[in-house]
Structures are given as C-alpha cells and as structure tokens.
Amino acid sequence: MTTPLRVLGVDPGLTRCGVGVVDVSRDRSARLVHVGVVRSATDLPIERRLATIAAGLRSVIAEHRPHVVAVERVFAQHNRSTVMGTAQASGIALLVAAENGLDAATHTPSEVKAAITGYGSAEKLQVQTMVARVLRLDALPQPADAADALALAICHAWRRGGTSPAAAGGTALTPAQRAWADAERVSRR
C-alpha cells in the first residue's frame, strides 16, 4: 500500500489567498483534507498583509503536513496592482514552502483548467464543478479562491503520479509522466 501524496494548493492573492489540501492516491482518487482562505485586511501596510499571508500558510502547513506545495503561476494581467499583489503572495507561498523544506511547483491557470476539466479555457464554475466531483463533495467548494487552490493541488498530484515521495521509491511516475517532467525541465533552461 502506498501513501497518498498530500498537496497544499495555493491560489495566491493579497486580499484572499485560497488554500486547499488534498490527499491523492496513485489511482488519481482524491480526498479533501482542508480548504480555506487566508485573508489580509486592505487597510494594512503591504508588509503586514504579506506577513498575515505567511502566518496563515505556515499554520496550514504545520497542521496538515503536506508533502509538496503547488502555487498558481503568475500571469500577465491588464491590472498592474492585481498582478503585483498576486506575485507578492505567490512569492510568500514559495518562501514558506522552502522554509518548511517542501518542494514547490507552479502551474498556470490554463494548465490547471486543462488537468481538471480537460479544457484549458474552462470557466470558474466548470472548475468548481469538477473539483466537487473529483473530491466527492456535496456542494461546490467556496469561495472561488479556495476551489482554485484545490484544483491546483489536484492538478499537481495528477501530473506527478499521486504518490508521496516517501512511498515512491523513485518509481512514482509512469514513463509518460517522466517524459513530461523531462520536457518541462528542458524548457526551463
């Protein structure tokens, strides 16, 4: 019996930072462990807002002990203040992962949508519906930030093979998944 991969998904945001923890087995079945939102008050200075997000993420990691952290990759937006806040919160998530000795990965919104729904341009409702279906939830996960965090976690586990590093023994990935991972590494050079 292999240990499921426990993934913390983070949908970075300065006001609302979605967090979702899932356990994903090798057969791709997933179980909800935790879902929530870390909020920071808009009237606080930026450094306090980022500290609030960091504290919330540290708390989730301490309580749920994920094996890995998956963060939404920041993408270009027309609204500079929105993209800056997202980028800052993303950096905090990656920093907190490193502080805790956890590997971290980033995934674009279209990668996540494609993994969850099969369509890279899916609407938020479609993503929420599929997340609820995958996790066998009675209702759609709310708010959307939390649903996006769960989708990130599921996407990451499905792309990695769904087995914890401790149980993997170096063989957690299928040949196709290894080829995908190798191609991603080459493209980052």
C-alpha atoms as a PDB file:
ATOM      1  CA  MET A   1       0.000   0.000   0.000  1.00  0.00           C
ATOM      2  CA  THR A   2       1.396   3.390  -0.967  1.00  0.00           C
ATOM      3  CA  THR A   3       0.931   6.583   0.978  1.00  0.00           C
ATOM      4  CA  PRO A   4      -1.184   9.198  -0.833  1.00  0.00           C
ATOM      5  CA  LEU A   5       0.539  12.374  -1.915  1.00  0.00           C
ATOM      6  CA  ARG A   6      -0.605  15.267   0.261  1.00  0.00           C
ATOM      7  CA  VAL A   7      -0.553  18.517  -1.692  1.00  0.00           C
ATOM      8  CA  LEU A   8      -1.152  22.055  -0.467  1.00  0.00           C
ATOM      9  CA  GLY A   9      -2.559  24.134  -3.305  1.00  0.00           C
ATOM     10  CA  VAL A  10      -2.239  27.911  -3.044  1.00  0.00           C
ATOM     11  CA  ASP A  11      -4.242  30.359  -5.153  1.00  0.00           C
ATOM     12  CA  PRO A  12      -2.221  33.481  -4.323  1.00  0.00           C
ATOM     13  CA  GLY A  13      -3.940  36.743  -3.639  1.00  0.00           C
ATOM     14  CA  LEU A  14      -3.224  39.700  -1.421  1.00  0.00           C
ATOM     15  CA  THR A  15      -6.752  40.081  -0.016  1.00  0.00           C
ATOM     16  CA  ARG A  16      -7.854  36.435  -0.302  1.00  0.00           C
ATOM     17  CA  CYS A  17      -5.269  33.667  -0.630  1.00  0.00           C
ATOM     18  CA  GLY A  18      -7.012  30.362  -1.319  1.00  0.00           C
ATOM     19  CA  VAL A  19      -5.587  27.239   0.325  1.00  0.00           C
ATOM     20  CA  GLY A  20      -6.575  23.642  -0.241  1.00  0.00           C
ATOM     21  CA  VAL A  21      -5.020  20.409   0.971  1.00  0.00           C
ATOM     22  CA  VAL A  22      -5.816  17.112  -0.732  1.00  0.00           C
ATOM     23  CA  ASP A  23      -4.581  13.544  -0.478  1.00  0.00           C
ATOM     24  CA  VAL A  24      -4.249  11.948  -3.917  1.00  0.00           C
ATOM     25  CA  SER A  25      -3.667   8.240  -4.401  1.00  0.00           C
ATOM     26  CA  ARG A  26      -1.786   6.615  -7.241  1.00  0.00           C
ATOM     27  CA  ASP A  27      -5.109   5.717  -8.905  1.00  0.00           C
ATOM     28  CA  ARG A  28      -5.834   9.501  -9.041  1.00  0.00           C
ATOM     29  CA  SER A  29      -8.594   9.324  -6.459  1.00  0.00           C
ATOM     30  CA  ALA A  30      -8.538  12.366  -4.210  1.00  0.00           C
ATOM     31  CA  ARG A  31      -9.752  13.196  -0.724  1.00  0.00           C
ATOM     32  CA  LEU A  32     -10.328  16.646   0.756  1.00  0.00           C
ATOM     33  CA  VAL A  33      -8.193  17.328   3.835  1.00  0.00           C
ATOM     34  CA  HIS A  34      -8.610  21.091   4.271  1.00  0.00           C
ATOM     35  CA  VAL A  35      -9.934  24.091   2.380  1.00  0.00           C
ATOM     36  CA  GLY A  36      -9.975  27.742   3.319  1.00  0.00           C
ATOM     37  CA  VAL A  37      -8.873  31.265   2.620  1.00  0.00           C
ATOM     38  CA  VAL A  38      -6.165  33.333   4.294  1.00  0.00           C
ATOM     39  CA  ARG A  39      -7.380  36.929   4.349  1.00  0.00           C
ATOM     40  CA  SER A  40      -5.456  40.147   4.840  1.00  0.00           C
ATOM     41  CA  ALA A  41      -7.092  43.475   5.586  1.00  0.00           C
ATOM     42  CA  THR A  42      -6.870  46.006   2.770  1.00  0.00           C
ATOM     43  CA  ASP A  43      -6.130  48.845   5.192  1.00  0.00           C
ATOM     44  CA  LEU A  44      -2.889  47.265   6.456  1.00  0.00           C
ATOM     45  CA  PRO A  45       0.525  48.193   5.042  1.00  0.00           C
ATOM     46  CA  ILE A  46       1.786  45.747   2.409  1.00  0.00           C
ATOM     47  CA  GLU A  47       4.418  44.204   4.679  1.00  0.00           C
ATOM     48  CA  ARG A  48       1.753  43.374   7.291  1.00  0.00           C
ATOM     49  CA  ARG A  49      -0.524  41.909   4.656  1.00  0.00           C
ATOM     50  CA  LEU A  50       2.255  39.657   3.397  1.00  0.00           C
ATOM     51  CA  ALA A  51       3.137  38.662   6.964  1.00  0.00           C
ATOM     52  CA  THR A  52      -0.516  37.728   7.542  1.00  0.00           C
ATOM     53  CA  ILE A  53      -0.497  35.508   4.459  1.00  0.00           C
ATOM     54  CA  ALA A  54       2.792  33.905   5.525  1.00  0.00           C
ATOM     55  CA  ALA A  55       1.436  33.183   9.007  1.00  0.00           C
ATOM     56  CA  GLY A  56      -1.722  31.630   7.567  1.00  0.00           C
ATOM     57  CA  LEU A  57       0.259  29.399   5.202  1.00  0.00           C
ATOM     58  CA  ARG A  58       2.643  28.360   7.989  1.00  0.00           C
ATOM     59  CA  SER A  59      -0.357  27.407  10.117  1.00  0.00           C
ATOM     60  CA  VAL A  60      -1.864  25.231   7.349  1.00  0.00           C
ATOM     61  CA  ILE A  61       1.492  23.529   6.762  1.00  0.00           C
ATOM     62  CA  ALA A  62       2.023  22.892  10.488  1.00  0.00           C
ATOM     63  CA  GLU A  63      -1.459  21.435  10.910  1.00  0.00           C
ATOM     64  CA  HIS A  64      -1.725  19.339   7.742  1.00  0.00           C
ATOM     65  CA  ARG A  65       1.904  18.458   6.881  1.00  0.00           C
ATOM     66  CA  PRO A  66       1.754  18.423   3.068  1.00  0.00           C
ATOM     67  CA  HIS A  67       4.456  16.688   1.041  1.00  0.00           C
ATOM     68  CA  VAL A  68       4.563  19.429  -1.600  1.00  0.00           C
ATOM     69  CA  VAL A  69       3.134  22.877  -2.360  1.00  0.00           C
ATOM     70  CA  ALA A  70       1.536  23.844  -5.690  1.00  0.00           C
ATOM     71  CA  VAL A  71       1.129  27.551  -6.420  1.00  0.00           C
ATOM     72  CA  GLU A  72      -0.650  29.269  -9.280  1.00  0.00           C
ATOM     73  CA  ARG A  73       1.945  30.741 -11.623  1.00  0.00           C
ATOM     74  CA  VAL A  74       1.524  34.486 -12.006  1.00  0.00           C
ATOM     75  CA  PHE A  75       0.468  35.521 -15.477  1.00  0.00           C
ATOM     76  CA  ALA A  76       0.164  38.886 -17.206  1.00  0.00           C
ATOM     77  CA  GLN A  77      -2.937  40.871 -16.437  1.00  0.00           C
ATOM     78  CA  HIS A  78      -4.032  44.323 -17.502  1.00  0.00           C
ATOM     79  CA  ASN A  79      -4.422  45.478 -13.896  1.00  0.00           C
ATOM     80  CA  ARG A  80      -0.901  46.043 -12.550  1.00  0.00           C
ATOM     81  CA  SER A  81      -1.950  46.341  -8.900  1.00  0.00           C
ATOM     82  CA  THR A  82      -3.721  42.971  -9.112  1.00  0.00           C
ATOM     83  CA  VAL A  83      -0.770  41.217 -10.728  1.00  0.00           C
ATOM     84  CA  MET A  84       1.642  42.765  -8.203  1.00  0.00           C
ATOM     85  CA  GLY A  85      -0.405  41.540  -5.242  1.00  0.00           C
ATOM     86  CA  THR A  86      -0.716  38.101  -6.802  1.00  0.00           C
ATOM     87  CA  ALA A  87       3.026  37.963  -7.481  1.00  0.00           C
ATOM     88  CA  GLN A  88       3.863  39.062  -3.942  1.00  0.00           C
ATOM     89  CA  ALA A  89       1.526  36.466  -2.400  1.00  0.00           C
ATOM     90  CA  SER A  90       2.953  33.824  -4.750  1.00  0.00           C
ATOM     91  CA  GLY A  91       6.463  34.668  -3.580  1.00  0.00           C
ATOM     92  CA  ILE A  92       5.366  34.329   0.038  1.00  0.00           C
ATOM     93  CA  ALA A  93       3.886  30.880  -0.678  1.00  0.00           C
ATOM     94  CA  LEU A  94       7.118  29.725  -2.326  1.00  0.00           C
ATOM     95  CA  LEU A  95       9.183  31.148   0.540  1.00  0.00           C
ATOM     96  CA  VAL A  96       7.062  29.430   3.208  1.00  0.00           C
ATOM     97  CA  ALA A  97       7.362  26.139   1.300  1.00  0.00           C
ATOM     98  CA  ALA A  98      11.160  26.488   1.269  1.00  0.00           C
ATOM     99  CA  GLU A  99      11.227  27.409   4.968  1.00  0.00           C
ATOM    100  CA  ASN A 100       9.475  24.121   5.665  1.00  0.00           C
ATOM    101  CA  GLY A 101      11.754  22.065   3.429  1.00  0.00           C
ATOM    102  CA  LEU A 102       8.941  21.396   0.948  1.00  0.00           C
ATOM    103  CA  ASP A 103       9.284  21.182  -2.800  1.00  0.00           C
ATOM    104  CA  ALA A 104       7.123  23.711  -4.601  1.00  0.00           C
ATOM    105  CA  ALA A 105       5.814  23.871  -8.141  1.00  0.00           C
ATOM    106  CA  THR A 106       3.908  26.455 -10.108  1.00  0.00           C
ATOM    107  CA  HIS A 107       1.152  25.809 -12.620  1.00  0.00           C
ATOM    108  CA  THR A 108      -0.561  28.243 -14.967  1.00  0.00           C
ATOM    109  CA  PRO A 109      -4.322  28.682 -14.760  1.00  0.00           C
ATOM    110  CA  SER A 110      -4.739  27.057 -18.187  1.00  0.00           C
ATOM    111  CA  GLU A 111      -2.659  24.014 -17.103  1.00  0.00           C
ATOM    112  CA  VAL A 112      -4.879  23.601 -14.056  1.00  0.00           C
ATOM    113  CA  LYS A 113      -8.102  24.028 -16.019  1.00  0.00           C
ATOM    114  CA  ALA A 114      -6.938  21.515 -18.632  1.00  0.00           C
ATOM    115  CA  ALA A 115      -5.966  18.974 -15.960  1.00  0.00           C
ATOM    116  CA  ILE A 116      -9.247  19.315 -14.063  1.00  0.00           C
ATOM    117  CA  THR A 117     -11.789  19.806 -16.858  1.00  0.00           C
ATOM    118  CA  GLY A 118      -9.943  18.730 -19.999  1.00  0.00           C
ATOM    119  CA  TYR A 119     -10.286  22.272 -21.369  1.00  0.00           C
ATOM    120  CA  GLY A 120      -7.665  24.974 -20.762  1.00  0.00           C
ATOM    121  CA  SER A 121     -10.162  27.819 -21.108  1.00  0.00           C
ATOM    122  CA  ALA A 122     -12.819  26.408 -18.775  1.00  0.00           C
ATOM    123  CA  GLU A 123     -14.961  28.811 -16.753  1.00  0.00           C
ATOM    124  CA  LYS A 124     -14.648  29.015 -12.956  1.00  0.00           C
ATOM    125  CA  LEU A 125     -17.976  27.209 -12.486  1.00  0.00           C
ATOM    126  CA  GLN A 126     -16.747  24.292 -14.602  1.00  0.00           C
ATOM    127  CA  VAL A 127     -13.581  24.050 -12.476  1.00  0.00           C
ATOM    128  CA  GLN A 128     -15.576  24.211  -9.233  1.00  0.00           C
ATOM    129  CA  THR A 129     -17.973  21.544 -10.509  1.00  0.00           C
ATOM    130  CA  MET A 130     -15.172  19.164 -11.464  1.00  0.00           C
ATOM    131  CA  VAL A 131     -13.310  19.754  -8.182  1.00  0.00           C
ATOM    132  CA  ALA A 132     -16.504  18.895  -6.298  1.00  0.00           C
ATOM    133  CA  ARG A 133     -16.939  15.774  -8.415  1.00  0.00           C
ATOM    134  CA  VAL A 134     -13.309  14.620  -8.014  1.00  0.00           C
ATOM    135  CA  LEU A 135     -13.421  15.161  -4.239  1.00  0.00           C
ATOM    136  CA  ARG A 136     -16.949  13.732  -3.954  1.00  0.00           C
ATOM    137  CA  LEU A 137     -18.262  16.881  -2.258  1.00  0.00           C
ATOM    138  CA  ASP A 138     -21.964  17.554  -1.764  1.00  0.00           C
ATOM    139  CA  ALA A 139     -21.581  21.220  -2.725  1.00  0.00           C
ATOM    140  CA  LEU A 140     -19.263  23.339  -4.829  1.00  0.00           C
ATOM    141  CA  PRO A 141     -16.208  24.497  -2.889  1.00  0.00           C
ATOM    142  CA  GLN A 142     -16.499  28.177  -1.974  1.00  0.00           C
ATOM    143  CA  PRO A 143     -15.195  30.792  -2.380  1.00  0.00           C
ATOM    144  CA  ALA A 144     -13.678  30.529  -5.859  1.00  0.00           C
ATOM    145  CA  ASP A 145     -10.193  31.167  -4.436  1.00  0.00           C
ATOM    146  CA  ALA A 146     -10.482  28.030  -2.303  1.00  0.00           C
ATOM    147  CA  ALA A 147     -11.813  25.979  -5.241  1.00  0.00           C
ATOM    148  CA  ASP A 148      -8.885  27.165  -7.355  1.00  0.00           C
ATOM    149  CA  ALA A 149      -6.450  26.103  -4.612  1.00  0.00           C
ATOM    150  CA  LEU A 150      -7.998  22.620  -4.550  1.00  0.00           C
ATOM    151  CA  ALA A 151      -7.793  22.449  -8.353  1.00  0.00           C
ATOM    152  CA  LEU A 152      -4.093  23.390  -8.185  1.00  0.00           C
ATOM    153  CA  ALA A 153      -3.422  20.645  -5.650  1.00  0.00           C
ATOM    154  CA  ILE A 154      -5.254  18.007  -7.695  1.00  0.00           C
ATOM    155  CA  CYS A 155      -3.562  19.120 -10.926  1.00  0.00           C
ATOM    156  CA  HIS A 156      -0.135  18.881  -9.335  1.00  0.00           C
ATOM    157  CA  ALA A 157      -0.750  15.416  -7.897  1.00  0.00           C
ATOM    158  CA  TRP A 158      -2.152  14.086 -11.159  1.00  0.00           C
ATOM    159  CA  ARG A 159       0.853  15.387 -13.068  1.00  0.00           C
ATOM    160  CA  ARG A 160       3.278  13.890 -10.512  1.00  0.00           C
ATOM    161  CA  GLY A 161       1.694  10.480 -10.232  1.00  0.00           C
ATOM    162  CA  GLY A 162      -0.152  10.728  -6.907  1.00  0.00           C
ATOM    163  CA  THR A 163       2.313   9.011  -4.582  1.00  0.00           C
ATOM    164  CA  SER A 164       4.138  10.574  -1.676  1.00  0.00           C
ATOM    165  CA  PRO A 165       7.904  10.991  -2.034  1.00  0.00           C
ATOM    166  CA  ALA A 166       8.493   8.626   0.903  1.00  0.00           C
ATOM    167  CA  ALA A 167       6.466   5.862  -0.694  1.00  0.00           C
ATOM    168  CA  ALA A 168       7.594   6.463  -4.255  1.00  0.00           C
ATOM    169  CA  GLY A 169      10.982   4.795  -4.076  1.00  0.00           C
ATOM    170  CA  GLY A 170      11.891   6.643  -7.267  1.00  0.00           C
ATOM    171  CA  THR A 171       9.209   4.889  -9.338  1.00  0.00           C
ATOM    172  CA  ALA A 172       6.146   7.052  -8.687  1.00  0.00           C
ATOM    173  CA  LEU A 173       5.995   8.399 -12.232  1.00  0.00           C
ATOM    174  CA  THR A 174       4.877   6.448 -15.247  1.00  0.00           C
ATOM    175  CA  PRO A 175       7.156   6.588 -18.315  1.00  0.00           C
ATOM    176  CA  ALA A 176       4.834   9.171 -19.891  1.00  0.00           C
ATOM    177  CA  GLN A 177       4.901  11.302 -16.725  1.00  0.00           C
ATOM    178  CA  ARG A 178       8.714  11.100 -16.601  1.00  0.00           C
ATOM    179  CA  ALA A 179       8.890  12.198 -20.246  1.00  0.00           C
ATOM    180  CA  TRP A 180       6.570  15.128 -19.470  1.00  0.00           C
ATOM    181  CA  ALA A 181       8.687  16.141 -16.455  1.00  0.00           C
ATOM    182  CA  ASP A 182      11.879  15.883 -18.509  1.00  0.00           C
ATOM    183  CA  ALA A 183      10.372  18.054 -21.243  1.00  0.00           C
ATOM    184  CA  GLU A 184       9.348  20.665 -18.652  1.00  0.00           C
ATOM    185  CA  ARG A 185      12.883  20.720 -17.200  1.00  0.00           C
ATOM    186  CA  VAL A 186      14.422  21.199 -20.649  1.00  0.00           C
ATOM    187  CA  SER A 187      12.003  24.036 -21.466  1.00  0.00           C
ATOM    188  CA  ARG A 188      13.045  25.966 -18.314  1.00  0.00           C
ATOM    189  CA  ARG A 189      16.740  26.107 -19.285  1.00  0.00           C
END
